C-alpha cells in the first residue's frame, strides 16, 4: 500500500510539474457494521496531504480507488503520523475542507424555489453505546439507511428522543448555529426521563458542528433558508419485554429548508381543540419524545381538512387553559404584557420560546409565564407562536366552539418586531450580545 502511495505521489509530481510535496499521514477510519453493507467496507486509507504552489491536494488511496480533491488552501504538508478517530482526525477534516472547496460552493438547487421539506444531504453523524456505557467518539458517514432489529426498543416501545436545530449562512460565508447547548441540555433531560444514556453537551455540539460543516454546500444562501438538522437518540438494541434497550444510537442528519414563510409572514389560522388533548399531568409532555407526536396527527389532520393551519391544545384536566400547538409554543399580547403558558410538565420548553422571552424583556415588554384561560386568548391584541421550524409566526385568527376571533397582523406588530430581532441574531445581522450563536468557519 505504501508503494502505491509513493507511485501516486510521483505520478502527481510528473503530471503537475511540481517538485515539493509534504509528507503523508495515514489512519484507519472505524466503520460501523451496519453501514458496511451499504457503503465501502472498512479499509486502510492513506491520506496524502500535499502542497504545491499554494494548491493542496488531499487524496485517499483505498484498495480499489483513488479520489483526488484540489483546493486553494495554501496549507503546508503534514508529518508522518498514524491516527484513528475518523472523522475527527486532521486528515479527514482537511479532506472535507478540500472536497467542499473544490465542489461548487452550493449544491445544484433552485434556492429561490426551495420548499420546507426533506431533502437528504451528503453526510450524517452517528455514534453508539450500550445502556451501561457512555457515548464514545462518533463518525460521519454518507447519508443512508441504518439497520435495525425488528425487536429494537425504538420500534417496539417508542424509546426515542428528537431535537431540531438550524445552521444559517452569514454574508461572509461562515455558518452560525443557534443555541446548540440548549438543545443538548434538553436532550439530556429527556433522556433521563426516558431511561436512556445521552451524549454529553460537548459531544452533542461537536456532532451538530461536524454535520453542518460536512454539508456546508447544502446550507442555503443568506436569506434563502437554513440547514435544518435533526439529532435523534433512539434505543436500537433488541428487547422483548418492556425494558430499556440494550444499545443506543445517536445520529444527526440534515436537510436544507426554505424560510417557513416565503415572501412575508403569512398568519396562521388555528382551531382550538376541545376533544383531544396533547399531554396530561405526570406524563411526558415536557419531553421531546418521538412518542408525543404521532398521537397529535389525528387532531392536526382533521383541522387541516377543515382549512386550519394547526390546532391549539387545552389542558387535559379542565379543558380551559391553553397548552401549545402540535409543534410550537403559543404567546398572547395584551397591551404591554406578553404571556405564555408556564412549563408545568405538560408543555415542551421550547428553545425559541425561551429566546423570545429574553428578547421581549430586552425590548421593554413585560413577560409572564402563567396559566392562560381560553377567554384571555380570545381577548388578546396579538397571538403568535414560536418554534425552531417557524421561528416567530403570527396567528391571524382562532376558532373555538364555532366562534371566530381575528387578531392584529401587520408590519408594525410586536410579533414582527420579535421575529426581526430573532432572525437578525440567528443570521449574524444583529450583534449577538448574549452569546447564543456558535460560528463555524
CSV table of C-alpha atoms in Angstrom, one decimal:
chain,number,residue,atom,x,y,z
A,1,UNK,CA,0.0,0.0,0.0
A,2,UNK,CA,2.8,2.4,0.8
A,3,UNK,CA,4.3,1.7,-2.6
A,4,UNK,CA,1.0,2.6,-4.2
A,5,UNK,CA,1.0,5.9,-2.3
A,6,UNK,CA,4.6,6.7,-3.4
A,7,UNK,CA,3.7,5.9,-7.0
A,8,UNK,CA,0.7,8.1,-6.7
A,9,UNK,CA,2.8,11.0,-5.4
A,10,UNK,CA,5.3,10.5,-8.2
A,11,UNK,CA,2.5,10.5,-10.8
A,12,UNK,CA,1.1,13.7,-9.5
A,13,UNK,CA,4.6,15.3,-9.4
A,14,UNK,CA,5.1,14.4,-13.0
A,15,UNK,CA,1.6,15.5,-14.2
A,16,UNK,CA,1.6,18.8,-12.3
A,17,UNK,CA,5.3,19.7,-12.7
A,18,UNK,CA,5.7,20.0,-9.0
A,19,UNK,CA,8.8,19.2,-7.1
A,20,UNK,CA,7.8,19.9,-3.5
A,21,UNK,CA,5.3,17.8,-1.5
A,22,UNK,CA,4.7,17.4,2.1
A,23,UNK,CA,4.8,14.0,3.8
A,24,UNK,CA,1.7,11.9,4.2
A,25,UNK,CA,-0.3,10.8,7.2
A,26,UNK,CA,-2.4,7.7,7.3
A,27,UNK,CA,-5.1,6.3,9.6
A,28,UNK,CA,-7.8,3.7,9.8
A,29,UNK,CA,-11.3,5.0,10.0
A,30,UNK,CA,-13.7,2.9,12.0
A,31,UNK,CA,-16.9,2.0,10.0
A,32,UNK,CA,-19.9,0.7,11.8
A,33,UNK,CA,-21.0,-2.8,10.8
A,34,UNK,CA,-24.5,-1.6,10.0
A,35,UNK,CA,-23.1,0.6,7.3
A,36,UNK,CA,-20.7,-1.9,5.7
A,37,UNK,CA,-23.5,-3.5,3.6
A,38,UNK,CA,-24.4,-0.1,2.2
A,39,UNK,CA,-21.1,1.8,1.9
A,40,UNK,CA,-17.5,1.0,1.3
A,41,UNK,CA,-16.0,-1.7,3.6
A,42,UNK,CA,-13.5,-0.5,6.2
A,43,UNK,CA,-10.0,-0.2,4.7
A,44,UNK,CA,-6.7,1.4,5.5
A,45,UNK,CA,-6.8,4.8,3.9
A,46,UNK,CA,-3.7,6.7,3.1
A,47,UNK,CA,-4.4,10.4,3.2
A,48,UNK,CA,-1.7,12.3,1.4
A,49,UNK,CA,-1.6,16.0,2.2
A,50,UNK,CA,0.4,17.7,-0.5
A,51,UNK,CA,1.3,21.3,-1.1
A,52,UNK,CA,2.5,22.9,-4.3
A,53,UNK,CA,2.2,26.5,-5.4
A,54,UNK,CA,-0.5,27.0,-2.7
A,55,UNK,CA,-2.5,24.2,-4.1
A,56,UNK,CA,-3.3,21.5,-1.6
A,57,UNK,CA,-4.1,18.0,-2.9
A,58,UNK,CA,-5.7,15.5,-0.5
A,59,UNK,CA,-6.3,12.1,-1.8
A,60,UNK,CA,-7.3,8.8,-0.4
A,61,UNK,CA,-5.9,5.5,-1.8
A,62,UNK,CA,-8.4,2.8,-1.0
A,63,UNK,CA,-7.6,-0.7,-2.2
A,64,UNK,CA,-9.6,-0.2,-5.3
A,65,UNK,CA,-10.0,3.5,-6.0
A,66,UNK,CA,-8.2,6.9,-5.8
A,67,UNK,CA,-10.1,10.1,-5.2
A,68,UNK,CA,-8.4,13.5,-5.7
A,69,UNK,CA,-9.7,16.8,-4.4
A,70,UNK,CA,-7.9,20.1,-5.0
A,71,UNK,CA,-8.4,23.4,-3.3
A,72,UNK,CA,-6.6,26.7,-2.8
A,73,UNK,CA,-6.0,26.3,0.9
A,74,UNK,CA,-2.3,27.2,0.9
A,75,UNK,CA,-1.5,24.7,3.6
A,76,UNK,CA,1.9,23.0,4.1
A,77,UNK,CA,2.5,19.3,4.3
A,78,UNK,CA,1.9,17.3,7.5
A,79,UNK,CA,4.4,15.0,9.2
A,80,UNK,CA,4.0,11.2,9.0
A,81,UNK,CA,1.6,10.0,11.6
A,82,UNK,CA,-0.9,7.2,12.1
A,83,UNK,CA,-4.3,8.2,13.6
A,84,UNK,CA,-7.6,6.6,14.4
A,85,UNK,CA,-10.8,8.6,15.0
A,86,UNK,CA,-12.5,9.2,11.7
A,87,UNK,CA,-13.8,11.9,11.1
A,88,UNK,CA,-12.1,13.9,13.8
A,89,UNK,CA,-8.5,13.4,12.6
A,90,UNK,CA,-6.8,16.3,10.9
A,91,UNK,CA,-6.5,14.4,7.7
A,92,UNK,CA,-10.3,13.8,7.4
A,93,UNK,CA,-11.1,17.4,8.4
A,94,UNK,CA,-8.7,18.6,5.6
A,95,UNK,CA,-10.3,16.1,3.2
A,96,UNK,CA,-13.8,17.5,3.9
A,97,UNK,CA,-12.5,21.1,3.6
A,98,UNK,CA,-10.8,20.3,0.2
A,99,UNK,CA,-13.9,18.4,-1.0
A,100,UNK,CA,-16.2,21.3,-0.1
A,101,UNK,CA,-13.8,23.9,-1.6
A,102,UNK,CA,-13.3,22.1,-4.9
A,103,UNK,CA,-17.0,21.4,-5.4
A,104,UNK,CA,-19.4,24.2,-6.2
A,105,UNK,CA,-19.9,26.5,-3.2
A,106,UNK,CA,-23.6,25.5,-3.3
A,107,UNK,CA,-25.4,22.3,-4.2
A,108,UNK,CA,-27.2,22.4,-7.5
A,109,UNK,CA,-30.6,23.6,-6.3
A,110,UNK,CA,-33.1,26.2,-7.2
A,111,UNK,CA,-32.6,28.1,-4.0
A,112,UNK,CA,-35.4,30.6,-4.9
A,113,UNK,CA,-37.9,27.8,-5.0
A,114,UNK,CA,-36.7,25.8,-2.1
A,115,UNK,CA,-39.5,24.2,-0.1
A,116,UNK,CA,-39.8,23.5,3.6
A,117,UNK,CA,-39.4,19.7,3.4
A,118,UNK,CA,-37.0,16.8,3.5
A,119,UNK,CA,-34.1,16.9,1.0
A,120,UNK,CA,-31.3,14.5,2.0
A,121,UNK,CA,-27.7,15.9,2.0
A,122,UNK,CA,-24.3,14.2,1.8
A,123,UNK,CA,-23.4,13.3,5.3
A,124,UNK,CA,-24.9,12.2,8.6
A,125,UNK,CA,-23.2,11.7,12.0
A,126,UNK,CA,-23.6,8.6,14.2
A,127,UNK,CA,-22.3,7.1,17.4
A,128,UNK,CA,-23.4,4.2,19.6
A,129,UNK,CA,-23.2,3.0,23.2
A,130,UNK,CA,-24.7,0.2,25.4
A,131,UNK,CA,-27.1,1.0,28.2
A,132,UNK,CA,-24.4,0.8,30.8
A,133,UNK,CA,-21.8,2.9,29.0
A,134,UNK,CA,-21.1,6.4,27.9
A,135,UNK,CA,-21.1,7.5,24.3
A,136,UNK,CA,-17.7,7.4,22.7
A,137,UNK,CA,-16.4,9.2,19.6
A,138,UNK,CA,-18.7,9.1,16.7
A,139,UNK,CA,-18.2,9.4,13.0
A,140,UNK,CA,-19.5,11.0,9.8
A,141,UNK,CA,-20.8,8.7,7.1
A,142,UNK,CA,-22.7,9.1,3.8
A,143,UNK,CA,-26.4,9.7,4.4
A,144,UNK,CA,-28.3,6.5,4.1
A,145,UNK,CA,-30.4,3.9,5.8
A,146,UNK,CA,-29.5,2.4,9.1
A,147,UNK,CA,-30.0,-1.3,10.1
A,148,UNK,CA,-32.4,-2.0,12.9
A,149,UNK,CA,-33.5,-5.3,14.6
A,150,UNK,CA,-37.3,-5.8,14.5
A,151,UNK,CA,-37.1,-6.0,18.2
A,152,UNK,CA,-35.3,-2.7,18.7
A,153,UNK,CA,-36.5,-0.7,21.6
A,154,UNK,CA,-37.5,2.3,19.5
A,155,UNK,CA,-39.7,0.2,17.2
A,156,UNK,CA,-41.4,-1.8,20.0
A,157,UNK,CA,-41.8,0.7,22.8
A,158,UNK,CA,-41.1,4.1,21.2
A,159,UNK,CA,-37.9,4.7,23.2
A,160,UNK,CA,-36.5,7.7,21.4
A,161,UNK,CA,-36.0,11.5,21.6
A,162,UNK,CA,-35.6,14.0,18.8
A,163,UNK,CA,-34.3,17.5,18.5
A,164,UNK,CA,-34.3,20.2,15.8
A,165,UNK,CA,-31.7,22.9,15.3
A,166,UNK,CA,-30.5,25.0,12.4
A,167,UNK,CA,-27.4,26.3,10.7
A,168,UNK,CA,-27.5,29.7,9.0
A,169,UNK,CA,-25.1,31.1,6.4
A,170,UNK,CA,-23.7,34.5,7.1
A,171,UNK,CA,-22.8,37.0,4.4
A,172,UNK,CA,-19.1,36.2,4.8
A,173,UNK,CA,-19.8,32.5,4.1
A,174,UNK,CA,-19.3,31.2,7.6
A,175,UNK,CA,-22.1,29.3,9.4
A,176,UNK,CA,-23.9,30.1,12.6
A,177,UNK,CA,-25.6,27.6,14.9
A,178,UNK,CA,-28.3,28.9,17.3
A,179,UNK,CA,-28.0,27.8,20.9
A,180,UNK,CA,-26.9,24.2,20.3
A,181,UNK,CA,-26.1,23.9,24.0
A,182,UNK,CA,-29.7,24.4,25.0
A,183,UNK,CA,-30.8,21.6,22.6
A,184,UNK,CA,-28.1,19.4,24.2
A,185,UNK,CA,-29.4,20.1,27.7
A,186,UNK,CA,-33.0,19.4,26.7
A,187,UNK,CA,-32.0,16.1,25.2
A,188,UNK,CA,-30.2,15.1,28.4
A,189,UNK,CA,-33.2,16.0,30.4
A,190,UNK,CA,-35.4,14.0,28.1
A,191,UNK,CA,-33.0,11.0,28.0
A,192,UNK,CA,-33.1,10.8,31.8
A,193,UNK,CA,-36.9,10.7,31.7
A,194,UNK,CA,-36.9,8.0,29.0
A,195,UNK,CA,-34.2,5.9,30.8
A,196,UNK,CA,-31.6,6.4,28.1
A,197,UNK,CA,-27.9,7.4,28.1
A,198,UNK,CA,-27.3,10.6,26.3
A,199,UNK,CA,-24.3,12.4,24.6
A,200,UNK,CA,-22.5,15.0,26.7
A,201,UNK,CA,-23.2,18.6,25.9
A,202,UNK,CA,-19.8,18.8,24.2
A,203,UNK,CA,-20.4,15.6,22.1
A,204,UNK,CA,-23.8,16.9,21.0
A,205,UNK,CA,-22.5,20.3,19.9
A,206,UNK,CA,-19.5,18.7,18.2
A,207,UNK,CA,-21.8,16.3,16.3
A,208,UNK,CA,-24.0,19.2,15.1
A,209,UNK,CA,-21.0,21.3,14.1
A,210,UNK,CA,-19.5,18.4,12.1
A,211,UNK,CA,-22.8,17.6,10.4
A,212,UNK,CA,-23.3,21.3,9.4
A,213,UNK,CA,-19.7,21.7,8.2
A,214,UNK,CA,-19.7,18.4,6.2
A,215,UNK,CA,-22.9,19.5,4.5
A,216,UNK,CA,-21.9,23.1,4.1
A,217,UNK,CA,-22.8,23.3,0.4
A,218,UNK,CA,-26.4,22.5,1.3
A,219,UNK,CA,-26.7,25.5,3.6
A,220,UNK,CA,-28.9,28.0,1.6
A,221,UNK,CA,-27.5,31.4,0.6
A,222,UNK,CA,-28.2,34.2,3.2
A,223,UNK,CA,-31.9,35.0,3.3
A,224,UNK,CA,-32.9,31.9,1.4
A,225,UNK,CA,-33.4,29.5,4.3
A,226,UNK,CA,-31.3,27.3,6.6
A,227,UNK,CA,-29.9,23.9,7.1
A,228,UNK,CA,-32.3,22.0,9.4
A,229,UNK,CA,-30.5,19.4,11.5
A,230,UNK,CA,-32.3,16.6,13.3
A,231,UNK,CA,-30.5,15.0,16.2
A,232,UNK,CA,-32.0,11.6,17.2
A,233,UNK,CA,-31.4,9.5,20.2
A,234,UNK,CA,-33.0,6.1,19.8
A,235,UNK,CA,-33.0,2.7,21.5
A,236,UNK,CA,-31.6,0.3,18.8
A,237,UNK,CA,-30.8,-2.7,21.0
A,238,UNK,CA,-33.1,-5.7,20.8
A,239,UNK,CA,-35.6,-6.4,23.6
A,240,UNK,CA,-38.9,-8.3,24.0
A,241,UNK,CA,-40.3,-7.3,27.4
A,242,UNK,CA,-40.8,-3.7,28.4
A,243,UNK,CA,-37.4,-2.5,29.5
A,244,UNK,CA,-34.7,-0.1,28.4
A,245,UNK,CA,-33.0,-1.1,25.2
A,246,UNK,CA,-29.5,-2.8,25.4
A,247,UNK,CA,-27.9,-0.4,22.8
A,248,UNK,CA,-28.5,3.2,21.8
A,249,UNK,CA,-27.7,5.2,18.7
A,250,UNK,CA,-27.3,9.0,18.5
A,251,UNK,CA,-27.4,10.4,15.0
A,252,UNK,CA,-27.7,13.7,13.2
A,253,UNK,CA,-28.9,14.2,9.7
A,254,UNK,CA,-29.7,17.4,7.8
A,255,UNK,CA,-31.9,18.9,5.1
A,256,UNK,CA,-31.9,22.4,3.6
A,257,UNK,CA,-35.2,24.1,4.2
A,258,UNK,CA,-36.7,27.4,3.0
A,259,UNK,CA,-37.9,30.1,5.3
A,260,UNK,CA,-41.2,28.8,6.8
A,261,UNK,CA,-43.0,31.8,5.4
A,262,UNK,CA,-41.8,32.8,1.9
A,263,UNK,CA,-42.5,36.3,0.8
A,264,UNK,CA,-43.6,37.5,4.2
A,265,UNK,CA,-45.1,36.2,7.4
A,266,UNK,CA,-48.4,34.6,6.5
A,267,UNK,CA,-50.7,34.5,9.5
A,268,UNK,CA,-51.6,31.1,11.0
A,269,UNK,CA,-55.2,30.0,11.3
A,270,UNK,CA,-55.8,27.9,14.4
A,271,UNK,CA,-58.5,25.6,15.7
A,272,UNK,CA,-58.8,25.3,19.4
A,273,UNK,CA,-59.1,21.6,20.1
A,274,UNK,CA,-61.5,20.7,22.9
A,275,UNK,CA,-61.8,17.0,22.3
A,276,UNK,CA,-58.2,15.6,22.0
A,277,UNK,CA,-55.5,16.6,24.4
A,278,UNK,CA,-51.8,16.5,23.9
A,279,UNK,CA,-50.5,15.7,27.4
A,280,UNK,CA,-51.6,15.1,30.9
A,281,UNK,CA,-50.0,15.9,34.3
A,282,UNK,CA,-47.4,13.3,35.3
A,283,UNK,CA,-46.9,12.3,31.7
A,284,UNK,CA,-44.1,13.0,29.3
A,285,UNK,CA,-45.5,16.1,27.6
A,286,UNK,CA,-42.4,18.2,28.6
A,287,UNK,CA,-40.1,15.7,26.8
A,288,UNK,CA,-39.3,15.9,23.1
A,289,UNK,CA,-40.1,12.2,22.8
A,290,UNK,CA,-40.9,10.7,19.5
A,291,UNK,CA,-44.0,9.1,21.1
A,292,UNK,CA,-45.6,12.5,21.7
A,293,UNK,CA,-46.0,13.4,18.0
A,294,UNK,CA,-47.9,10.6,16.3
A,295,UNK,CA,-50.9,10.9,18.7
A,296,UNK,CA,-51.2,14.6,17.6
A,297,UNK,CA,-51.7,13.6,14.0
A,298,UNK,CA,-55.4,12.8,14.3
A,299,UNK,CA,-56.4,16.3,15.5
A,300,UNK,CA,-53.9,18.0,13.2
A,301,UNK,CA,-55.1,16.3,10.0
A,302,UNK,CA,-58.7,16.8,11.0
A,303,UNK,CA,-58.0,20.6,11.4
A,304,UNK,CA,-56.1,20.8,8.1
A,305,UNK,CA,-59.0,19.1,6.3
A,306,UNK,CA,-61.2,21.9,7.6
A,307,UNK,CA,-58.8,24.6,6.3
A,308,UNK,CA,-56.9,25.4,9.5
A,309,UNK,CA,-53.1,25.6,9.9
A,310,UNK,CA,-52.8,23.7,13.2
A,311,UNK,CA,-54.6,23.1,16.5
A,312,UNK,CA,-54.1,24.7,19.9
A,313,UNK,CA,-54.5,22.2,22.7
A,314,UNK,CA,-56.1,22.8,26.0
A,315,UNK,CA,-55.2,21.2,29.4
A,316,UNK,CA,-56.4,17.7,29.9
A,317,UNK,CA,-58.0,18.4,33.4
A,318,UNK,CA,-60.2,21.4,33.0
A,319,UNK,CA,-60.0,21.9,29.2
A,320,UNK,CA,-60.0,25.7,29.6
A,321,UNK,CA,-56.3,26.6,29.8
A,322,UNK,CA,-54.0,26.9,26.8
A,323,UNK,CA,-51.2,24.5,26.4
A,324,UNK,CA,-49.4,24.6,23.0
A,325,UNK,CA,-49.9,23.7,19.3
A,326,UNK,CA,-48.8,20.5,17.6
A,327,UNK,CA,-45.2,21.5,17.4
A,328,UNK,CA,-44.8,25.1,18.7
A,329,UNK,CA,-45.4,27.2,21.8
A,330,UNK,CA,-48.0,30.0,22.0
A,331,UNK,CA,-47.9,33.6,23.2
A,332,UNK,CA,-50.6,36.2,23.6
A,333,UNK,CA,-50.2,40.0,23.8
A,334,UNK,CA,-52.5,42.4,25.7
A,335,UNK,CA,-51.2,46.0,26.0
A,336,UNK,CA,-47.6,45.8,27.0
A,337,UNK,CA,-47.9,42.3,28.6
A,338,UNK,CA,-46.8,39.2,26.8
A,339,UNK,CA,-48.0,35.9,28.3
A,340,UNK,CA,-47.2,32.3,27.6
A,341,UNK,CA,-48.3,29.1,29.3
A,342,UNK,CA,-45.9,28.1,32.1
A,343,UNK,CA,-43.9,24.9,31.5
A,344,UNK,CA,-45.5,22.8,34.2
A,345,UNK,CA,-44.7,19.3,33.0
A,346,UNK,CA,-47.2,19.1,30.1
A,347,UNK,CA,-45.6,21.7,27.8
A,348,UNK,CA,-42.4,21.5,25.9
A,349,UNK,CA,-39.8,24.1,27.0
A,350,UNK,CA,-39.0,25.4,23.5
A,351,UNK,CA,-35.6,26.9,22.8
A,352,UNK,CA,-37.1,29.6,20.6
A,353,UNK,CA,-39.8,30.2,23.3
A,354,UNK,CA,-37.0,30.8,25.9
A,355,UNK,CA,-35.2,33.1,23.5
A,356,UNK,CA,-38.2,35.2,22.7
A,357,UNK,CA,-39.0,35.7,26.4
A,358,UNK,CA,-35.5,37.2,26.8
A,359,UNK,CA,-35.7,39.3,23.7
A,360,UNK,CA,-39.1,40.6,24.6
A,361,UNK,CA,-37.9,41.7,28.0
A,362,UNK,CA,-34.8,43.4,26.5
A,363,UNK,CA,-37.2,45.3,24.2
A,364,UNK,CA,-39.1,46.6,27.2
A,365,UNK,CA,-42.1,44.3,27.3
A,366,UNK,CA,-43.5,42.7,30.4
A,367,UNK,CA,-43.4,38.9,30.1
A,368,UNK,CA,-45.2,36.4,32.3
A,369,UNK,CA,-45.2,32.6,32.2
A,370,UNK,CA,-48.5,31.6,33.7
A,371,UNK,CA,-51.8,29.8,33.2
A,372,UNK,CA,-53.8,31.3,30.3
A,373,UNK,CA,-57.6,30.9,30.0
A,374,UNK,CA,-59.1,30.5,26.6
A,375,UNK,CA,-61.1,33.7,27.2
A,376,UNK,CA,-57.9,35.6,27.7
A,377,UNK,CA,-56.7,34.3,24.4
A,378,UNK,CA,-59.9,35.4,22.7
A,379,UNK,CA,-59.5,38.9,24.2
A,380,UNK,CA,-55.8,39.3,23.1
A,381,UNK,CA,-54.4,42.0,20.9
A,382,UNK,CA,-52.0,39.7,19.2
A,383,UNK,CA,-51.3,36.0,19.3
A,384,UNK,CA,-48.1,34.3,18.0
A,385,UNK,CA,-46.3,31.0,18.1
A,386,UNK,CA,-42.6,30.1,18.4
A,387,UNK,CA,-40.5,27.1,17.3
A,388,UNK,CA,-37.3,26.1,15.6
A,389,UNK,CA,-39.2,25.4,12.3
A,390,UNK,CA,-41.4,28.5,12.2
A,391,UNK,CA,-39.3,31.0,14.2
A,392,UNK,CA,-41.9,33.5,15.4
A,393,UNK,CA,-45.2,33.3,13.5
A,394,UNK,CA,-48.3,35.4,13.8
A,395,UNK,CA,-51.7,33.9,14.4
A,396,UNK,CA,-54.3,35.7,12.3
A,397,UNK,CA,-57.3,34.0,13.9
A,398,UNK,CA,-58.6,31.2,16.0
A,399,UNK,CA,-61.9,29.3,16.0
A,400,UNK,CA,-63.3,28.0,19.3
A,401,UNK,CA,-66.7,26.2,19.6
A,402,UNK,CA,-67.9,27.9,16.5
A,403,UNK,CA,-66.7,31.4,17.4
A,404,UNK,CA,-64.2,33.0,15.1
A,405,UNK,CA,-61.8,35.7,16.5
A,406,UNK,CA,-59.3,37.7,14.4
A,407,UNK,CA,-56.0,39.2,15.7
A,408,UNK,CA,-53.7,42.0,14.6
A,409,UNK,CA,-51.2,41.1,11.9
A,410,UNK,CA,-49.1,43.8,10.3
A,411,UNK,CA,-45.5,45.0,9.8
A,412,UNK,CA,-45.7,47.2,12.9
A,413,UNK,CA,-46.8,44.3,15.2
A,414,UNK,CA,-44.9,43.1,18.2
A,415,UNK,CA,-44.7,39.7,16.6
A,416,UNK,CA,-42.9,41.3,13.6
A,417,UNK,CA,-40.5,43.1,15.9
A,418,UNK,CA,-39.6,39.9,17.8
A,419,UNK,CA,-39.3,38.0,14.5
A,420,UNK,CA,-36.9,40.6,13.0
A,421,UNK,CA,-34.7,40.6,16.1
A,422,UNK,CA,-34.6,36.8,16.4
A,423,UNK,CA,-33.7,36.3,12.8
A,424,UNK,CA,-31.1,39.1,12.9
A,425,UNK,CA,-29.3,37.3,15.8
A,426,UNK,CA,-29.6,33.9,14.1
A,427,UNK,CA,-28.1,35.1,10.8
A,428,UNK,CA,-25.5,37.5,12.2
A,429,UNK,CA,-27.2,40.7,11.0
A,430,UNK,CA,-27.7,41.8,14.6
A,431,UNK,CA,-24.9,41.6,17.2
A,432,UNK,CA,-25.2,38.6,19.5
A,433,UNK,CA,-24.7,40.1,22.9
A,434,UNK,CA,-25.9,37.0,24.7
A,435,UNK,CA,-23.5,34.5,23.2
A,436,UNK,CA,-26.3,32.4,21.7
A,437,UNK,CA,-24.6,31.7,18.4
A,438,UNK,CA,-21.7,29.4,17.6
A,439,UNK,CA,-19.8,30.3,14.4
A,440,UNK,CA,-18.3,27.6,12.2
A,441,UNK,CA,-15.6,28.7,9.7
